[in-house]
Amino acid sequence: MSKKKVKKFYLVKGFKDILPEDQLHWEFVRSKFFNVARSYGYDRIDLPILEDSKLFVKGVGNLTDVVSKEMFTFETLGNEKVSLRPEGTTGTVRAYIEHGMVNRKKPVKMFYMGPMFRYDKPQAGRYRQFYQFGLEVFAEEDPIIDSQMIYMTYQLFDELKIPVVIKINSIGCPKCREKFLKTLKDYLKKNKSKLCKDCQIRYNKNILRVLDCKEKKCREIVLEAPQILDHLCDDCNKHFVKVLEYLEDSQINYELDPFIVRGLDYYNRTTFEVLPTEEFCGGDSGSQNALAGGGRYDYLVKNLGGQSTPAIGMAFGMDRIVNALKKVKDLELSNINTSDVFVAQLGDKARKKVLVLFEKLRRAGFSISESISKTSLGQQLEEANRLKTRLALIIGEKELLDKTVLIRDMESGNQEVVPENKIESVLELRLKSLDISVKKVRMR
Ligand code: HAM
């Protein structure tokens, strides 16, 4: 036999597996998101992972880091230039236009969840494939929607027990921004040579991005820069004042931050980012750690070929939220790996019976589990305990002969023998009396 070493394969840099032991946290976060999204009237949309590269170039902006440096772009066998989606807003806008959603009842609210791809420098909390949960609202201009989104976000983090601060800004509209950008350019001119290489390019091509730069030397320079909030036109100012007014008595932890200009080009007016509090993350709550971010993008639908449609949205970084959740001390995760009823067997004939009984009970809607490959009853009951199952059904030689099932309360150890044809109704009664009937979901 050849002793040639077999090549082992490893994860591609910046990519990761979400292992079974992490699923509890992920499931917890997902279910909170779904719950909130549905309560606030959002409908789910699933978008493709691959889109025409030009969609992102036009939508997100070709001077943004996301598009100019971080896209996974390639040519298909049919010579189409496509990219793995770096974010979900542009895809949602494409779908909104493509499916004529402009004719739907307004506002059109949609949520999505799934992987995004950015060829970023991998580090803690920064991956090349990461998961976002996104919310988008189309055809609603009212500032109450901005405030509600911010308020809802804060409540969601409160429920997750992750203390956050929400940084809010307004970056105005093209009209008020034009004047501001001139003032900003005048200010930055004298420090241009001290800016990082990227910002020197941004200075000429997309100067607002300089305010968003994470480089220390650029951050120091922009600290004293003129602020866009002082340059808002009347309409943008009124909108922003209203957003803040609605939040006035909400008791949420927010701050005005003139540097929240966001890293994507489609924003206007309200922008915001959610950061863990410094206390929670041990001092480093820079925007590299943002748990979520979003804002208005009233011009994007038109820019991508649709009718002029105001819109606002945001996305949560699920990987970072799961990482933060792991630091929460008194978190009670409802264990998804539990069941109400465990079916155990003793002997080969009983196994055959359990094969069928298990499926019958599963179809009847019981939350049920088994360990049919094990022959020892002790091992099976151990598994029932691990899954925190309250009731175990046991079928052995005697039960087979008598056409009965033994029900064992795993907590008290009490046992009762029930005729096989009454098992469903008895189980239902027993679970009800234990107050765990809520877990039973009828599938029929
Ligand atoms: P974004 O700020 O680029 O916004 O991303 C939203 C969130 O995704 C971030 O706050 C962060 O938690 C997470 N995230 C971003 N990049 C990474 C990464 N490399 N690794 C891990 N997590 C990451 C958007 O994507 C906009 N589409 C949000 C939006 C929706 N605006 C309007 N509608």
CSV table of N, CA, C and O and ligand atoms in Angstrom, one decimal, residues 66 86-89 112 118 120 125-128 130-132 135-136 262 264 266-267 273 289-295 297 312-320, ligand 1:
chain,number,residue,atom,x,y,z
A,66,VAL,N,-16.7,48.6,-0.1
A,66,VAL,CA,-17.4,47.4,-0.3
A,66,VAL,C,-17.4,47.0,-1.8
A,66,VAL,O,-17.1,45.8,-2.1
A,86,PRO,N,-22.7,41.6,-1.4
A,86,PRO,CA,-22.0,42.1,-0.2
A,86,PRO,C,-23.0,42.6,0.8
A,86,PRO,O,-22.6,42.9,1.9
A,87,GLU,N,-24.2,42.8,0.4
A,87,GLU,CA,-25.3,43.3,1.3
A,87,GLU,C,-26.6,43.0,0.6
A,87,GLU,O,-26.7,42.6,-0.5
A,88,GLY,N,-27.7,43.3,1.4
A,88,GLY,CA,-29.0,42.9,0.9
A,88,GLY,C,-29.9,44.0,0.4
A,88,GLY,O,-30.9,43.7,-0.3
A,89,THR,N,-29.6,45.3,0.6
A,89,THR,CA,-30.5,46.4,0.2
A,89,THR,C,-30.7,46.5,-1.3
A,89,THR,O,-31.8,46.5,-1.8
A,112,TYR,N,-35.2,40.0,5.3
A,112,TYR,CA,-34.4,38.9,4.7
A,112,TYR,C,-33.4,38.5,5.7
A,112,TYR,O,-33.0,39.2,6.6
A,118,ARG,N,-17.9,39.7,1.8
A,118,ARG,CA,-17.1,40.9,1.6
A,118,ARG,C,-15.6,40.4,1.8
A,118,ARG,O,-15.3,39.8,2.8
A,120,ASP,N,-13.0,41.3,3.0
A,120,ASP,CA,-12.5,42.2,4.0
A,120,ASP,C,-11.3,41.5,4.7
A,120,ASP,O,-11.1,40.3,4.6
A,125,GLY,N,-14.8,39.2,14.7
A,125,GLY,CA,-16.1,39.9,14.3
A,125,GLY,C,-16.1,40.4,12.9
A,125,GLY,O,-17.1,41.1,12.5
A,126,ARG,N,-15.1,40.1,12.1
A,126,ARG,CA,-15.1,40.5,10.7
A,126,ARG,C,-14.8,39.3,9.8
A,126,ARG,O,-13.7,38.7,9.9
A,127,TYR,N,-15.8,38.9,9.0
A,127,TYR,CA,-15.6,37.7,8.3
A,127,TYR,C,-15.8,38.0,6.8
A,127,TYR,O,-16.3,39.0,6.4
A,128,ARG,N,-15.4,37.0,5.9
A,128,ARG,CA,-15.6,37.2,4.5
A,128,ARG,C,-17.0,36.7,4.1
A,128,ARG,O,-17.5,37.1,3.1
A,130,PHE,N,-20.5,36.4,6.2
A,130,PHE,CA,-21.2,36.7,7.4
A,130,PHE,C,-22.7,36.8,7.2
A,130,PHE,O,-23.1,36.9,6.0
A,131,TYR,N,-23.5,36.8,8.2
A,131,TYR,CA,-24.9,36.7,8.1
A,131,TYR,C,-25.6,38.0,8.5
A,131,TYR,O,-25.2,38.6,9.5
A,132,GLN,N,-26.5,38.4,7.7
A,132,GLN,CA,-27.3,39.6,8.1
A,132,GLN,C,-28.8,39.3,8.2
A,132,GLN,O,-29.3,38.5,7.5
A,135,LEU,N,-34.0,44.6,7.3
A,135,LEU,CA,-35.4,45.1,7.2
A,135,LEU,C,-35.4,46.3,6.2
A,135,LEU,O,-34.5,47.1,6.3
A,136,GLU,N,-36.4,46.3,5.3
A,136,GLU,CA,-36.5,47.4,4.4
A,136,GLU,C,-37.9,47.8,4.3
A,136,GLU,O,-38.8,47.0,4.2
A,262,ARG,N,-21.9,56.3,7.1
A,262,ARG,CA,-22.1,55.0,6.6
A,262,ARG,C,-21.2,54.7,5.4
A,262,ARG,O,-20.8,55.6,4.7
A,264,LEU,N,-21.8,53.0,2.6
A,264,LEU,CA,-22.4,52.7,1.4
A,264,LEU,C,-23.0,54.0,0.8
A,264,LEU,O,-23.5,54.8,1.6
A,266,TYR,N,-25.7,54.9,-0.9
A,266,TYR,CA,-27.1,55.2,-1.2
A,266,TYR,C,-27.8,56.0,-0.2
A,266,TYR,O,-29.0,56.3,-0.4
A,267,TYR,N,-27.2,56.3,0.9
A,267,TYR,CA,-28.0,56.9,2.0
A,267,TYR,C,-28.2,58.4,1.9
A,267,TYR,O,-27.5,59.1,1.2
A,273,GLU,N,-26.2,53.8,13.5
A,273,GLU,CA,-25.4,52.5,13.8
A,273,GLU,C,-25.6,52.1,15.2
A,273,GLU,O,-25.8,53.0,16.1
A,289,ASN,N,-17.0,47.6,15.3
A,289,ASN,CA,-17.8,46.6,16.1
A,289,ASN,C,-19.3,46.7,15.9
A,289,ASN,O,-20.1,46.1,16.7
A,290,ALA,N,-19.7,47.6,15.0
A,290,ALA,CA,-21.2,47.9,14.9
A,290,ALA,C,-22.0,46.6,14.8
A,290,ALA,O,-21.6,45.6,14.1
A,291,LEU,N,-23.0,46.5,15.6
A,291,LEU,CA,-23.9,45.3,15.6
A,291,LEU,C,-24.9,45.4,14.5
A,291,LEU,O,-25.5,44.4,14.1
A,292,ALA,N,-25.2,46.6,14.1
A,292,ALA,CA,-26.3,46.9,13.1
A,292,ALA,C,-26.1,48.3,12.6
A,292,ALA,O,-25.5,49.1,13.2
A,293,GLY,N,-26.7,48.5,11.4
A,293,GLY,CA,-26.6,49.9,10.9
A,293,GLY,C,-27.6,50.1,9.8
A,293,GLY,O,-28.1,49.1,9.2
A,294,GLY,N,-28.0,51.3,9.5
A,294,GLY,CA,-29.0,51.5,8.4
A,294,GLY,C,-29.2,53.0,8.2
A,294,GLY,O,-28.5,53.8,8.7
A,295,GLY,N,-30.3,53.2,7.5
A,295,GLY,CA,-30.7,54.6,7.2
A,295,GLY,C,-31.6,54.7,6.1
A,295,GLY,O,-32.1,53.7,5.5
A,297,TYR,N,-32.8,55.7,2.3
A,297,TYR,CA,-32.2,55.7,0.9
A,297,TYR,C,-33.3,56.1,-0.1
A,297,TYR,O,-33.7,55.3,-0.9
A,312,ILE,N,-36.4,53.2,3.6
A,312,ILE,CA,-35.5,53.2,4.8
A,312,ILE,C,-35.2,51.7,5.1
A,312,ILE,O,-36.1,50.9,4.9
A,313,GLY,N,-34.1,51.4,5.7
A,313,GLY,CA,-33.8,50.0,6.1
A,313,GLY,C,-32.6,49.9,7.0
A,313,GLY,O,-31.9,50.9,7.3
A,314,MET,N,-32.4,48.7,7.4
A,314,MET,CA,-31.2,48.5,8.2
A,314,MET,C,-30.9,47.0,8.2
A,314,MET,O,-31.7,46.2,7.8
A,315,ALA,N,-29.6,46.7,8.6
A,315,ALA,CA,-29.3,45.3,8.7
A,315,ALA,C,-28.5,45.0,10.0
A,315,ALA,O,-27.7,45.9,10.5
A,316,PHE,N,-28.8,43.9,10.6
A,316,PHE,CA,-28.1,43.4,11.8
A,316,PHE,C,-27.0,42.4,11.4
A,316,PHE,O,-27.3,41.6,10.6
A,317,GLY,N,-25.9,42.6,12.0
A,317,GLY,CA,-24.8,41.6,11.8
A,317,GLY,C,-24.9,40.4,12.8
A,317,GLY,O,-24.6,40.6,14.0
A,318,MET,N,-25.4,39.3,12.3
A,318,MET,CA,-25.8,38.2,13.2
A,318,MET,C,-24.6,37.6,13.8
A,318,MET,O,-24.7,37.2,15.0
A,319,ASP,N,-23.5,37.5,13.1
A,319,ASP,CA,-22.3,36.8,13.7
A,319,ASP,C,-21.9,37.6,14.9
A,319,ASP,O,-21.6,37.0,16.0
A,320,ARG,N,-21.8,38.9,14.8
A,320,ARG,CA,-21.4,39.8,15.9
A,320,ARG,C,-22.4,39.7,17.0
A,320,ARG,O,-22.0,39.8,18.2
B,1,HAM,P1,-23.6,47.6,6.9
B,1,HAM,O1,-23.4,48.6,7.9
B,1,HAM,O2,-22.5,47.5,5.8
B,1,HAM,O3,-25.0,47.9,6.2
B,1,HAM,O4,-23.8,46.1,7.5
B,1,HAM,C1,-24.7,45.9,8.5
B,1,HAM,C2,-24.1,45.1,9.6
B,1,HAM,O5,-23.5,43.9,9.1
B,1,HAM,C3,-22.9,45.7,10.3
B,1,HAM,O6,-23.3,46.6,11.3
B,1,HAM,C4,-22.2,44.5,10.9
B,1,HAM,O7,-22.8,44.1,12.1
B,1,HAM,C5,-22.4,43.5,9.9
B,1,HAM,N1,-21.2,43.3,9.1
B,1,HAM,C6,-20.8,44.1,8.0
B,1,HAM,N2,-19.7,43.6,7.5
B,1,HAM,C7,-19.3,42.5,8.3
B,1,HAM,C8,-18.2,41.5,8.2
B,1,HAM,N3,-17.3,41.6,7.3
B,1,HAM,N4,-18.2,40.5,9.2
B,1,HAM,C9,-19.2,40.5,10.1
B,1,HAM,N5,-20.3,41.3,10.1
B,1,HAM,C10,-20.3,42.3,9.2
B,1,HAM,C11,-25.5,47.2,5.2
B,1,HAM,O8,-25.1,46.2,4.8
B,1,HAM,C12,-26.8,47.9,4.7
B,1,HAM,N6,-27.3,47.1,3.6
B,1,HAM,C13,-27.8,48.0,5.8
B,1,HAM,C14,-29.1,48.6,5.3
B,1,HAM,C15,-30.3,48.0,5.0
B,1,HAM,N7,-29.3,49.9,5.0
B,1,HAM,C16,-30.5,50.1,4.6
B,1,HAM,N8,-31.1,48.9,4.6
